[in-house]
mmCIF file of C-alpha atoms in Angstrom:
data_model
loop_
_atom_site.group_PDB
_atom_site.id
_atom_site.type_symbol
_atom_site.label_atom_id
_atom_site.label_comp_id
_atom_site.label_asym_id
_atom_site.label_seq_id
_atom_site.Cartn_x
_atom_site.Cartn_y
_atom_site.Cartn_z
ATOM 1 C CA MET A 1 68.308 -12.828 4.939
ATOM 2 C CA ALA A 2 65.552 -12.479 2.264
ATOM 3 C CA ALA A 3 64.865 -15.639 0.276
ATOM 4 C CA ALA A 4 66.538 -15.512 -3.213
ATOM 5 C CA ASN A 5 63.183 -15.735 -5.143
ATOM 6 C CA VAL A 6 61.491 -13.010 -3.301
ATOM 7 C CA VAL A 7 59.917 -10.688 -6.165
ATOM 8 C CA PRO A 8 60.489 -6.925 -5.738
ATOM 9 C CA VAL A 9 57.521 -4.968 -4.448
ATOM 10 C CA ALA A 10 57.374 -3.192 -7.777
ATOM 11 C CA TYR A 11 56.296 -6.403 -9.501
ATOM 12 C CA GLN A 12 53.601 -7.149 -6.674
ATOM 13 C CA GLY A 13 49.961 -6.152 -6.175
ATOM 14 C CA ASN A 14 49.241 -6.412 -10.265
ATOM 15 C CA THR A 15 45.511 -5.437 -11.239
ATOM 16 C CA SER A 16 45.491 -8.248 -14.120
ATOM 17 C CA ALA A 17 45.266 -11.977 -13.781
ATOM 18 C CA SER A 18 47.514 -11.981 -16.824
ATOM 19 C CA VAL A 19 50.238 -10.649 -14.589
ATOM 20 C CA PRO A 20 50.985 -13.053 -11.600
ATOM 21 C CA ASP A 21 53.078 -11.772 -8.620
ATOM 22 C CA TRP A 22 56.136 -13.865 -9.890
ATOM 23 C CA LEU A 23 56.376 -12.332 -13.329
ATOM 24 C CA ASN A 24 59.286 -9.644 -13.800
ATOM 25 C CA LYS A 25 58.114 -7.678 -16.549
ATOM 26 C CA GLY A 26 61.577 -6.489 -17.716
ATOM 27 C CA ASP A 27 63.083 -10.164 -17.790
ATOM 28 C CA ASN A 28 60.159 -11.242 -19.549
ATOM 29 C CA ALA A 29 60.440 -8.613 -22.291
ATOM 30 C CA TRP A 30 64.106 -9.058 -22.529
ATOM 31 C CA GLN A 31 63.664 -12.785 -23.264
ATOM 32 C CA MET A 32 61.303 -12.510 -25.740
ATOM 33 C CA ILE A 33 62.988 -9.763 -27.428
ATOM 34 C CA SER A 34 66.299 -11.769 -27.322
ATOM 35 C CA ALA A 35 64.227 -14.920 -28.704
ATOM 36 C CA THR A 36 63.084 -12.807 -31.502
ATOM 37 C CA LEU A 37 66.438 -11.430 -32.177
ATOM 38 C CA VAL A 38 67.792 -14.947 -32.516
ATOM 39 C CA GLY A 39 64.841 -15.658 -34.685
ATOM 40 C CA LEU A 40 65.768 -12.800 -36.917
ATOM 41 C CA GLN A 41 69.104 -14.672 -37.338
ATOM 42 C CA SER A 42 67.626 -17.138 -39.009
ATOM 43 C CA VAL A 43 64.744 -15.630 -40.733
ATOM 44 C CA PRO A 44 65.638 -13.362 -42.591
ATOM 45 C CA GLY A 45 69.507 -13.510 -41.650
ATOM 46 C CA LEU A 46 70.716 -16.503 -42.810
ATOM 47 C CA VAL A 47 67.709 -16.958 -45.607
ATOM 48 C CA ILE A 48 69.354 -13.861 -47.157
ATOM 49 C CA LEU A 49 72.828 -14.884 -46.328
ATOM 50 C CA TYR A 50 72.322 -18.239 -47.987
ATOM 51 C CA GLY A 51 70.643 -16.878 -51.036
ATOM 52 C CA GLY A 52 73.156 -14.162 -51.565
ATOM 53 C CA ILE A 53 76.529 -16.243 -50.994
ATOM 54 C CA VAL A 54 75.781 -19.117 -53.333
ATOM 55 C CA LYS A 55 75.644 -19.226 -57.234
ATOM 56 C CA LYS A 56 72.606 -17.768 -58.500
ATOM 57 C CA LYS A 57 71.139 -21.244 -59.600
ATOM 58 C CA TRP A 58 71.281 -22.428 -56.047
ATOM 59 C CA ALA A 59 70.043 -18.907 -54.532
ATOM 60 C CA VAL A 60 66.208 -19.999 -54.236
ATOM 61 C CA ASN A 61 66.630 -23.550 -53.008
ATOM 62 C CA SER A 62 69.442 -22.519 -50.557
ATOM 63 C CA ALA A 63 67.191 -19.635 -49.026
ATOM 64 C CA PHE A 64 64.068 -22.218 -49.010
ATOM 65 C CA MET A 65 66.094 -24.821 -46.833
ATOM 66 C CA ALA A 66 66.679 -22.281 -44.394
ATOM 67 C CA PHE A 67 62.936 -20.971 -44.360
ATOM 68 C CA TYR A 68 61.645 -24.680 -44.313
ATOM 69 C CA ALA A 69 63.665 -25.603 -41.295
ATOM 70 C CA PHE A 70 62.709 -22.713 -39.234
ATOM 71 C CA ALA A 71 59.292 -23.725 -39.622
ATOM 72 C CA ALA A 72 59.771 -27.243 -39.365
ATOM 73 C CA VAL A 73 61.689 -27.070 -36.060
ATOM 74 C CA LEU A 74 59.369 -24.661 -34.438
ATOM 75 C CA LEU A 75 56.355 -27.321 -34.852
ATOM 76 C CA CYS A 76 58.540 -30.264 -33.908
ATOM 77 C CA TRP A 77 59.810 -28.572 -31.136
ATOM 78 C CA VAL A 78 56.465 -27.648 -29.213
ATOM 79 C CA THR A 79 55.008 -31.209 -30.333
ATOM 80 C CA TRP A 80 57.619 -33.428 -28.757
ATOM 81 C CA ALA A 81 61.165 -32.064 -28.710
ATOM 82 C CA TYR A 82 61.291 -29.350 -26.071
ATOM 83 C CA LYS A 83 60.330 -31.874 -23.375
ATOM 84 C CA MET A 84 63.109 -34.327 -24.958
ATOM 85 C CA SER A 85 65.648 -31.513 -24.405
ATOM 86 C CA PHE A 86 64.298 -29.619 -21.136
ATOM 87 C CA GLY A 87 61.701 -32.115 -19.493
ATOM 88 C CA ASP A 88 61.738 -35.296 -16.887
ATOM 89 C CA LYS A 89 64.719 -37.614 -17.295
ATOM 90 C CA LEU A 90 63.882 -40.640 -19.498
ATOM 91 C CA LEU A 91 67.929 -41.565 -20.061
ATOM 92 C CA PRO A 92 71.058 -39.969 -18.507
ATOM 93 C CA PHE A 93 70.922 -38.097 -21.801
ATOM 94 C CA TRP A 94 67.418 -37.788 -22.954
ATOM 95 C CA GLY A 95 64.319 -36.426 -21.540
ATOM 96 C CA LYS A 96 60.804 -37.998 -22.158
ATOM 97 C CA PRO A 97 59.141 -36.830 -25.205
ATOM 98 C CA GLY A 98 55.747 -34.787 -24.767
ATOM 99 C CA PRO A 99 53.883 -31.748 -26.124
ATOM 100 C CA ALA A 100 54.546 -28.151 -24.790
ATOM 101 C CA LEU A 101 51.147 -26.833 -25.948
ATOM 102 C CA GLY A 102 48.854 -26.921 -22.782
ATOM 103 C CA GLN A 103 47.902 -23.824 -21.257
ATOM 104 C CA LYS A 104 48.287 -24.832 -17.897
ATOM 105 C CA PHE A 105 52.300 -25.791 -18.845
ATOM 106 C CA LEU A 106 52.991 -22.448 -20.804
ATOM 107 C CA ILE A 107 51.563 -20.044 -18.413
ATOM 108 C CA ARG A 108 53.311 -21.144 -15.068
ATOM 109 C CA GLN A 109 56.699 -20.055 -13.941
ATOM 110 C CA ALA A 110 59.600 -21.172 -16.079
ATOM 111 C CA ARG A 111 61.504 -23.990 -14.755
ATOM 112 C CA LEU A 112 64.846 -25.125 -15.901
ATOM 113 C CA PRO A 113 65.675 -27.854 -15.721
ATOM 114 C CA GLU A 114 62.132 -29.604 -15.131
ATOM 115 C CA THR A 115 63.104 -31.175 -11.735
ATOM 116 C CA THR A 116 65.291 -30.767 -8.939
ATOM 117 C CA GLN A 117 68.276 -33.343 -8.689
ATOM 118 C CA TYR A 118 69.379 -34.815 -5.467
ATOM 119 C CA TYR A 119 72.225 -36.857 -3.960
ATOM 120 C CA ASN A 120 71.826 -40.352 -2.374
ATOM 121 C CA ASN A 121 71.954 -38.659 0.927
ATOM 122 C CA GLY A 122 69.302 -36.387 0.072
ATOM 123 C CA GLU A 123 70.905 -33.003 -0.566
ATOM 124 C CA VAL A 124 70.138 -30.853 -3.498
ATOM 125 C CA GLU A 125 72.722 -31.685 -6.159
ATOM 126 C CA THR A 126 71.273 -29.137 -8.878
ATOM 127 C CA ALA A 127 68.392 -26.764 -7.815
ATOM 128 C CA VAL A 128 65.709 -25.765 -10.772
ATOM 129 C CA ALA A 129 66.329 -22.429 -11.866
ATOM 130 C CA ALA A 130 62.900 -20.607 -12.003
ATOM 131 C CA PRO A 131 63.229 -17.333 -13.950
ATOM 132 C CA PHE A 132 60.442 -14.939 -13.385
ATOM 133 C CA TYR A 133 58.459 -15.404 -16.621
ATOM 134 C CA PRO A 134 56.271 -18.071 -18.024
ATOM 135 C CA MET A 135 57.250 -21.377 -19.494
ATOM 136 C CA ALA A 136 56.005 -19.768 -22.975
ATOM 137 C CA SER A 137 58.904 -17.568 -23.129
ATOM 138 C CA MET A 138 61.315 -20.255 -22.405
ATOM 139 C CA VAL A 139 59.827 -22.614 -24.946
ATOM 140 C CA TYR A 140 60.034 -19.928 -27.592
ATOM 141 C CA PHE A 141 63.419 -18.881 -26.653
ATOM 142 C CA GLN A 142 64.917 -22.460 -26.870
ATOM 143 C CA ALA A 143 63.003 -23.218 -30.135
ATOM 144 C CA VAL A 144 64.659 -20.716 -32.119
ATOM 145 C CA PHE A 145 68.080 -21.944 -30.742
ATOM 146 C CA ALA A 146 67.075 -25.420 -32.026
ATOM 147 C CA ALA A 147 65.921 -23.898 -35.381
ATOM 148 C CA ILE A 148 69.249 -22.144 -36.095
ATOM 149 C CA THR A 149 71.418 -25.148 -35.454
ATOM 150 C CA LEU A 150 69.366 -26.995 -38.278
ATOM 151 C CA ILE A 151 69.895 -23.800 -40.494
ATOM 152 C CA LEU A 152 73.688 -23.869 -39.575
ATOM 153 C CA ILE A 153 73.675 -27.624 -40.732
ATOM 154 C CA ALA A 154 72.078 -26.588 -44.190
ATOM 155 C CA GLY A 155 75.181 -24.279 -44.846
ATOM 156 C CA SER A 156 77.274 -27.384 -45.348
ATOM 157 C CA LEU A 157 74.792 -28.862 -48.018
ATOM 158 C CA LEU A 158 74.018 -26.047 -50.206
ATOM 159 C CA GLY A 159 74.195 -26.502 -53.905
ATOM 160 C CA ARG A 160 73.403 -30.188 -54.004
ATOM 161 C CA MET A 161 71.055 -31.563 -51.593
ATOM 162 C CA ASN A 162 67.436 -32.441 -52.470
ATOM 163 C CA ILE A 163 64.639 -30.564 -50.694
ATOM 164 C CA LYS A 164 62.565 -33.664 -50.054
ATOM 165 C CA ALA A 165 65.631 -35.326 -48.472
ATOM 166 C CA TRP A 166 65.978 -31.730 -46.362
ATOM 167 C CA MET A 167 62.421 -32.120 -45.505
ATOM 168 C CA LEU A 168 63.077 -35.413 -43.851
ATOM 169 C CA PHE A 169 66.537 -34.701 -42.389
ATOM 170 C CA VAL A 170 65.238 -31.640 -40.186
ATOM 171 C CA PRO A 171 62.845 -33.375 -37.948
ATOM 172 C CA LEU A 172 65.189 -36.631 -37.799
ATOM 173 C CA TRP A 173 68.351 -34.723 -36.679
ATOM 174 C CA LEU A 174 66.327 -32.584 -34.265
ATOM 175 C CA THR A 175 64.898 -35.519 -32.435
ATOM 176 C CA PHE A 176 67.902 -37.926 -32.500
ATOM 177 C CA SER A 177 70.813 -35.546 -32.141
ATOM 178 C CA TYR A 178 69.851 -31.918 -30.919
ATOM 179 C CA THR A 179 67.833 -33.094 -27.988
ATOM 180 C CA VAL A 180 70.494 -35.279 -26.886
ATOM 181 C CA GLY A 181 73.059 -32.440 -26.743
ATOM 182 C CA ALA A 182 70.631 -30.093 -25.282
ATOM 183 C CA PHE A 183 69.397 -32.479 -22.605
ATOM 184 C CA SER A 184 72.951 -33.591 -21.651
ATOM 185 C CA LEU A 185 74.291 -30.217 -20.930
ATOM 186 C CA TRP A 186 71.555 -27.782 -20.322
ATOM 187 C CA GLY A 187 68.415 -29.992 -19.744
ATOM 188 C CA GLY A 188 69.829 -31.777 -16.193
ATOM 189 C CA GLY A 189 71.578 -34.661 -18.132
ATOM 190 C CA PHE A 190 74.962 -36.309 -17.179
ATOM 191 C CA LEU A 191 77.219 -33.421 -18.339
ATOM 192 C CA PHE A 192 75.062 -30.933 -16.665
ATOM 193 C CA HIS A 193 75.751 -32.952 -13.406
ATOM 194 C CA TRP A 194 79.513 -33.132 -14.254
ATOM 195 C CA GLY A 195 79.839 -29.455 -14.202
ATOM 196 C CA VAL A 196 80.321 -28.850 -17.949
ATOM 197 C CA MET A 197 79.411 -25.025 -18.589
ATOM 198 C CA ASP A 198 78.343 -24.300 -22.462
ATOM 199 C CA TYR A 199 77.179 -20.735 -21.891
ATOM 200 C CA SER A 200 75.127 -20.320 -25.032
ATOM 201 C CA GLY A 201 75.644 -23.303 -27.351
ATOM 202 C CA GLY A 202 79.389 -23.812 -28.137
ATOM 203 C CA TYR A 203 78.633 -27.413 -28.033
ATOM 204 C CA VAL A 204 75.045 -27.894 -28.223
ATOM 205 C CA ILE A 205 74.547 -25.617 -31.484
ATOM 206 C CA HIS A 206 78.053 -24.795 -33.078
ATOM 207 C CA LEU A 207 80.142 -27.756 -32.728
ATOM 208 C CA SER A 208 76.978 -30.255 -33.143
ATOM 209 C CA ALA A 209 76.073 -28.382 -36.198
ATOM 210 C CA GLY A 210 79.807 -28.423 -37.615
ATOM 211 C CA ILE A 211 80.016 -32.056 -37.073
ATOM 212 C CA ALA A 212 76.697 -32.948 -38.397
ATOM 213 C CA GLY A 213 77.225 -30.586 -41.532
ATOM 214 C CA PHE A 214 80.605 -32.297 -42.333
ATOM 215 C CA THR A 215 79.444 -35.710 -41.836
ATOM 216 C CA ALA A 216 76.095 -34.849 -43.744
ATOM 217 C CA ALA A 217 78.186 -33.389 -46.606
ATOM 218 C CA TYR A 218 80.519 -36.396 -46.511
ATOM 219 C CA TRP A 219 77.600 -38.769 -47.260
ATOM 220 C CA VAL A 220 75.690 -36.427 -49.787
ATOM 221 C CA GLY A 221 78.659 -36.168 -51.861
ATOM 222 C CA PRO A 222 80.674 -33.189 -53.433
ATOM 223 C CA ARG A 223 79.359 -30.445 -56.010
ATOM 224 C CA ALA A 224 80.611 -30.828 -59.479
ATOM 225 C CA THR A 225 84.507 -29.645 -59.561
ATOM 226 C CA LYS A 226 83.863 -26.658 -61.546
ATOM 227 C CA ASP A 227 81.313 -25.563 -58.845
ATOM 228 C CA ARG A 228 83.796 -26.059 -56.036
ATOM 229 C CA GLU A 229 86.675 -24.356 -57.765
ATOM 230 C CA ARG A 230 84.713 -21.025 -58.337
ATOM 231 C CA PHE A 231 81.497 -20.140 -56.439
ATOM 232 C CA PRO A 232 81.422 -16.155 -56.569
ATOM 233 C CA PRO A 233 78.148 -14.962 -54.661
ATOM 234 C CA ASN A 234 75.398 -13.957 -56.658
ATOM 235 C CA ASN A 235 74.555 -10.937 -54.405
ATOM 236 C CA VAL A 236 77.308 -9.543 -52.493
ATOM 237 C CA LEU A 237 75.048 -6.982 -50.846
ATOM 238 C CA LEU A 238 72.514 -9.142 -49.916
ATOM 239 C CA MET A 239 75.022 -11.616 -48.616
ATOM 240 C CA LEU A 240 76.339 -8.510 -46.308
ATOM 241 C CA ALA A 241 72.871 -7.657 -45.118
ATOM 242 C CA GLY A 242 72.214 -11.315 -43.947
ATOM 243 C CA ALA A 243 75.487 -11.178 -42.323
ATOM 244 C CA GLY A 244 74.953 -8.018 -40.608
ATOM 245 C CA ILE A 245 71.349 -9.250 -39.170
ATOM 246 C CA LEU A 246 73.165 -12.390 -38.060
ATOM 247 C CA TRP A 247 75.800 -10.171 -36.170
ATOM 248 C CA MET A 248 73.267 -7.887 -34.525
ATOM 249 C CA GLY A 249 70.978 -11.153 -33.809
ATOM 250 C CA TRP A 250 73.741 -12.523 -31.723
ATOM 251 C CA ALA A 251 72.809 -9.932 -28.930
ATOM 252 C CA GLY A 252 69.829 -12.131 -28.186
ATOM 253 C CA PHE A 253 71.829 -15.197 -28.686
ATOM 254 C CA ASN A 254 74.394 -14.599 -26.319
ATOM 255 C CA GLY A 255 72.411 -11.847 -24.165
ATOM 256 C CA GLY A 256 69.435 -13.889 -23.444
ATOM 257 C CA ASP A 257 71.021 -17.082 -21.860
ATOM 258 C CA PRO A 258 71.400 -15.743 -18.392
ATOM 259 C CA TYR A 259 67.623 -15.927 -18.414
ATOM 260 C CA THR A 260 67.111 -12.518 -17.085
ATOM 261 C CA ALA A 261 68.015 -8.955 -17.939
ATOM 262 C CA ASN A 262 70.975 -8.602 -15.581
ATOM 263 C CA ILE A 263 74.799 -7.461 -15.330
ATOM 264 C CA ASP A 264 75.816 -11.003 -16.987
ATOM 265 C CA SER A 265 73.560 -10.292 -20.086
ATOM 266 C CA SER A 266 75.007 -6.715 -20.550
ATOM 267 C CA MET A 267 78.614 -8.172 -20.280
ATOM 268 C CA ALA A 268 77.637 -11.098 -22.704
ATOM 269 C CA VAL A 269 76.345 -8.629 -25.396
ATOM 270 C CA LEU A 270 79.273 -6.133 -25.067
ATOM 271 C CA ASN A 271 82.004 -9.167 -25.284
ATOM 272 C CA THR A 272 80.097 -10.793 -28.275
ATOM 273 C CA ASN A 273 80.499 -7.426 -30.405
ATOM 274 C CA ILE A 274 84.119 -7.220 -29.180
ATOM 275 C CA CYS A 275 85.276 -10.519 -30.146
ATOM 276 C CA ALA A 276 83.291 -10.354 -33.530
ATOM 277 C CA ALA A 277 84.821 -7.043 -34.682
ATOM 278 C CA THR A 278 88.312 -8.030 -33.558
ATOM 279 C CA SER A 279 88.074 -11.373 -35.321
ATOM 280 C CA LEU A 280 86.679 -9.560 -38.357
ATOM 281 C CA LEU A 281 89.547 -7.112 -38.425
ATOM 282 C CA VAL A 282 92.345 -9.630 -37.756
ATOM 283 C CA TRP A 283 90.935 -11.923 -40.540
ATOM 284 C CA THR A 284 90.863 -9.000 -43.096
ATOM 285 C CA CYS A 285 94.442 -7.825 -41.947
ATOM 286 C CA LEU A 286 95.891 -11.275 -42.492
ATOM 287 C CA ASP A 287 94.265 -11.340 -46.269
ATOM 288 C CA VAL A 288 95.883 -8.018 -47.039
ATOM 289 C CA ILE A 289 99.038 -9.136 -45.554
ATOM 290 C CA PHE A 290 99.333 -12.101 -47.541
ATOM 291 C CA PHE A 291 97.171 -11.582 -50.494
ATOM 292 C CA LYS A 292 97.560 -7.825 -50.954
ATOM 293 C CA LYS A 293 93.936 -7.273 -50.794
ATOM 294 C CA PRO A 294 90.869 -7.618 -48.407
ATOM 295 C CA SER A 295 88.311 -10.311 -49.069
ATOM 296 C CA VAL A 296 84.372 -9.383 -48.430
ATOM 297 C CA ILE A 297 83.695 -13.057 -47.672
ATOM 298 C CA GLY A 298 86.983 -13.306 -45.612
ATOM 299 C CA ALA A 299 85.381 -10.466 -43.676
ATOM 300 C CA VAL A 300 82.307 -12.214 -43.122
ATOM 301 C CA GLN A 301 83.863 -15.455 -42.248
ATOM 302 C CA GLY A 302 86.108 -13.734 -39.381
ATOM 303 C CA MET A 303 82.954 -12.002 -38.095
ATOM 304 C CA ILE A 304 81.262 -15.340 -37.877
ATOM 305 C CA THR A 305 83.930 -17.245 -36.417
ATOM 306 C CA GLY A 306 84.223 -14.419 -33.631
ATOM 307 C CA LEU A 307 80.638 -14.977 -32.807
ATOM 308 C CA VAL A 308 80.991 -18.646 -32.463
ATOM 309 C CA CYS A 309 84.317 -18.531 -30.559
ATOM 310 C CA ILE A 310 82.925 -16.248 -27.915
ATOM 311 C CA THR A 311 79.516 -17.871 -27.504
ATOM 312 C CA PRO A 312 80.552 -20.662 -25.057
ATOM 313 C CA GLY A 313 81.800 -17.810 -22.679
ATOM 314 C CA ALA A 314 80.303 -14.665 -23.622
ATOM 315 C CA GLY A 315 79.028 -13.989 -20.012
ATOM 316 C CA LEU A 316 81.878 -15.532 -18.258
ATOM 317 C CA VAL A 317 85.026 -13.381 -19.559
ATOM 318 C CA GLN A 318 86.377 -9.897 -19.327
ATOM 319 C CA GLY A 319 86.439 -7.577 -21.849
ATOM 320 C CA TRP A 320 90.236 -8.104 -22.552
ATOM 321 C CA ALA A 321 89.644 -11.740 -22.948
ATOM 322 C CA ALA A 322 86.999 -11.035 -25.512
ATOM 323 C CA ILE A 323 89.698 -9.194 -27.699
ATOM 324 C CA THR A 324 92.076 -12.154 -27.268
ATOM 325 C CA MET A 325 89.419 -14.757 -28.377
ATOM 326 C CA GLY A 326 88.737 -12.417 -31.240
ATOM 327 C CA ILE A 327 92.505 -12.710 -31.987
ATOM 328 C CA LEU A 328 92.625 -16.146 -32.195
ATOM 329 C CA SER A 329 89.139 -16.621 -33.878
ATOM 330 C CA GLY A 330 90.355 -14.483 -36.746
ATOM 331 C CA SER A 331 93.813 -16.162 -37.223
ATOM 332 C CA ILE A 332 93.417 -19.925 -36.482
ATOM 333 C CA PRO A 333 90.543 -20.422 -38.715
ATOM 334 C CA TRP A 334 92.092 -18.255 -41.450
ATOM 335 C CA PHE A 335 95.178 -20.899 -41.130
ATOM 336 C CA THR A 336 92.860 -23.620 -41.456
ATOM 337 C CA MET A 337 91.439 -22.324 -44.611
ATOM 338 C CA MET A 338 94.280 -21.102 -46.447
ATOM 339 C CA ILE A 339 96.843 -23.729 -45.405
ATOM 340 C CA ILE A 340 95.308 -26.920 -43.760
ATOM 341 C CA HIS A 341 92.266 -26.890 -46.089
ATOM 342 C CA LYS A 342 94.547 -27.170 -49.078
ATOM 343 C CA ARG A 343 96.659 -29.836 -47.742
ATOM 344 C CA TRP A 344 94.576 -32.315 -45.715
ATOM 345 C CA PRO A 345 92.819 -34.953 -48.387
ATOM 346 C CA LEU A 346 89.815 -35.367 -45.991
ATOM 347 C CA LEU A 347 88.975 -31.716 -46.357
ATOM 348 C CA GLN A 348 89.365 -31.740 -49.877
ATOM 349 C CA LYS A 349 87.148 -34.554 -50.416
ATOM 350 C CA VAL A 350 84.369 -33.529 -48.107
ATOM 351 C CA ASP A 351 82.472 -30.501 -49.908
ATOM 352 C CA ASP A 352 81.370 -28.391 -46.809
ATOM 353 C CA THR A 353 79.969 -25.800 -48.967
ATOM 354 C CA LEU A 354 80.289 -22.626 -46.493
ATOM 355 C CA GLY A 355 82.705 -24.282 -44.364
ATOM 356 C CA VAL A 356 80.565 -24.731 -41.045
ATOM 357 C CA PHE A 357 83.030 -27.334 -39.878
ATOM 358 C CA THR A 358 86.180 -25.477 -41.365
ATOM 359 C CA PRO A 359 86.443 -22.264 -43.395
ATOM 360 C CA THR A 360 86.901 -23.160 -46.901
ATOM 361 C CA PRO A 361 88.520 -20.737 -49.505
ATOM 362 C CA SER A 362 86.794 -17.340 -50.213
ATOM 363 C CA PRO A 363 86.211 -16.357 -53.835
ATOM 364 C CA VAL A 364 85.757 -12.550 -53.237
#
C-alpha cells in the first residue's frame, strides 16, 4: 500500500527550484484563492457593509474600524500571533509566541499543528497535518480568519467607540483571546486532543466574536436613545453590495478549511450556499407572515445567520442537513430578535449595534 503522503507523478520532476517535489499546485492555488476570498469578506466586504448599514454620521468611522483592524491583525499575526495559535505548545491552551517571517519557515511544507502529539506509551495521539503547499499559504489563510474575527467584533461597537481605543483593543484581543481559542481547538491544544471539532470557526471565530462583542458593548455603553430607536442605513445598495461580497467570500471561508482542493471542500461550498439561501428565505417569509412586508436588513440578517450556522459543519453534513440548518438559522434568531430581545432586560441594556451576539430589530 502506497504511503499517504506520496506526491502524484504529475507533480514530480519539476524544473524550477521554486516548485519542490511536495508542492501540489492545485491545492496551493485553491488555498491562496480561499484566503483571498476570506480577505475580500473583510476588505471591502464588511468595510462596505458597515459603512452602508449605519447612519451617515458614523459611516466613515465604522468603515475605518474594519479597515484598520484588517491591517493591524495581519502585522501582529506574522510578528507573534501565528505561532501563539499554531506553534509549539507553551500551555495546554496557548502556543509560544514568535515571528512567522523567516524565509526558511515560510517556504517549507506546511505543518499543522506544529508538532506531533504522543501518548505516554509512545503511540501517536494526533499526527501533524502536512498539506502540499508552503507555510506562507497557511500563514496567510489563518491571518485573514483572525482579521475577520476582530472586524465582526467591531459590528457590536459601531456608532460610539473611539477609534484610538479600537486601535489598542485590536492587538490586545488578538493576543490574549483569539490565539487561545485557535490554539486550543486547531493548533494542538487541549480541546483539539479531546476531539472537539470546529470545522471552520464556529467557536474560534463566530462564538468568540459574539461574546467578545457583547461584553465590549456592555463596557463601552449604549448609544443615545434616539440613535438606538431608529437607525436607518445611510445607503441600502452599498449595504447589499457588502453583504453580497460577504456571502460569496464564504466559499473561501468554508471551502478552504479542508486545507486541500478535494471532495470535502466541494461539499462545504455547496452546503454553505444552500444554508445561507434557505435562511434568508425563511427570515424573509417570517417577516411577511407576521409584519405583512419583507425587510431588506432582515434578509441580510437571515443570510448571515445561515452562513454562521453552517460554518462549524459545512464539510461534515449532507445537503438535506444544510437545508434543515438554514430553516433553524432563519427562524430561531428571528424569534430572538422579535420576541426575546424586546422582553429580556439584559439585551435591552446592552447596545450590540449590529446584533453580532443576537440579532437586533431591523429598521428597514
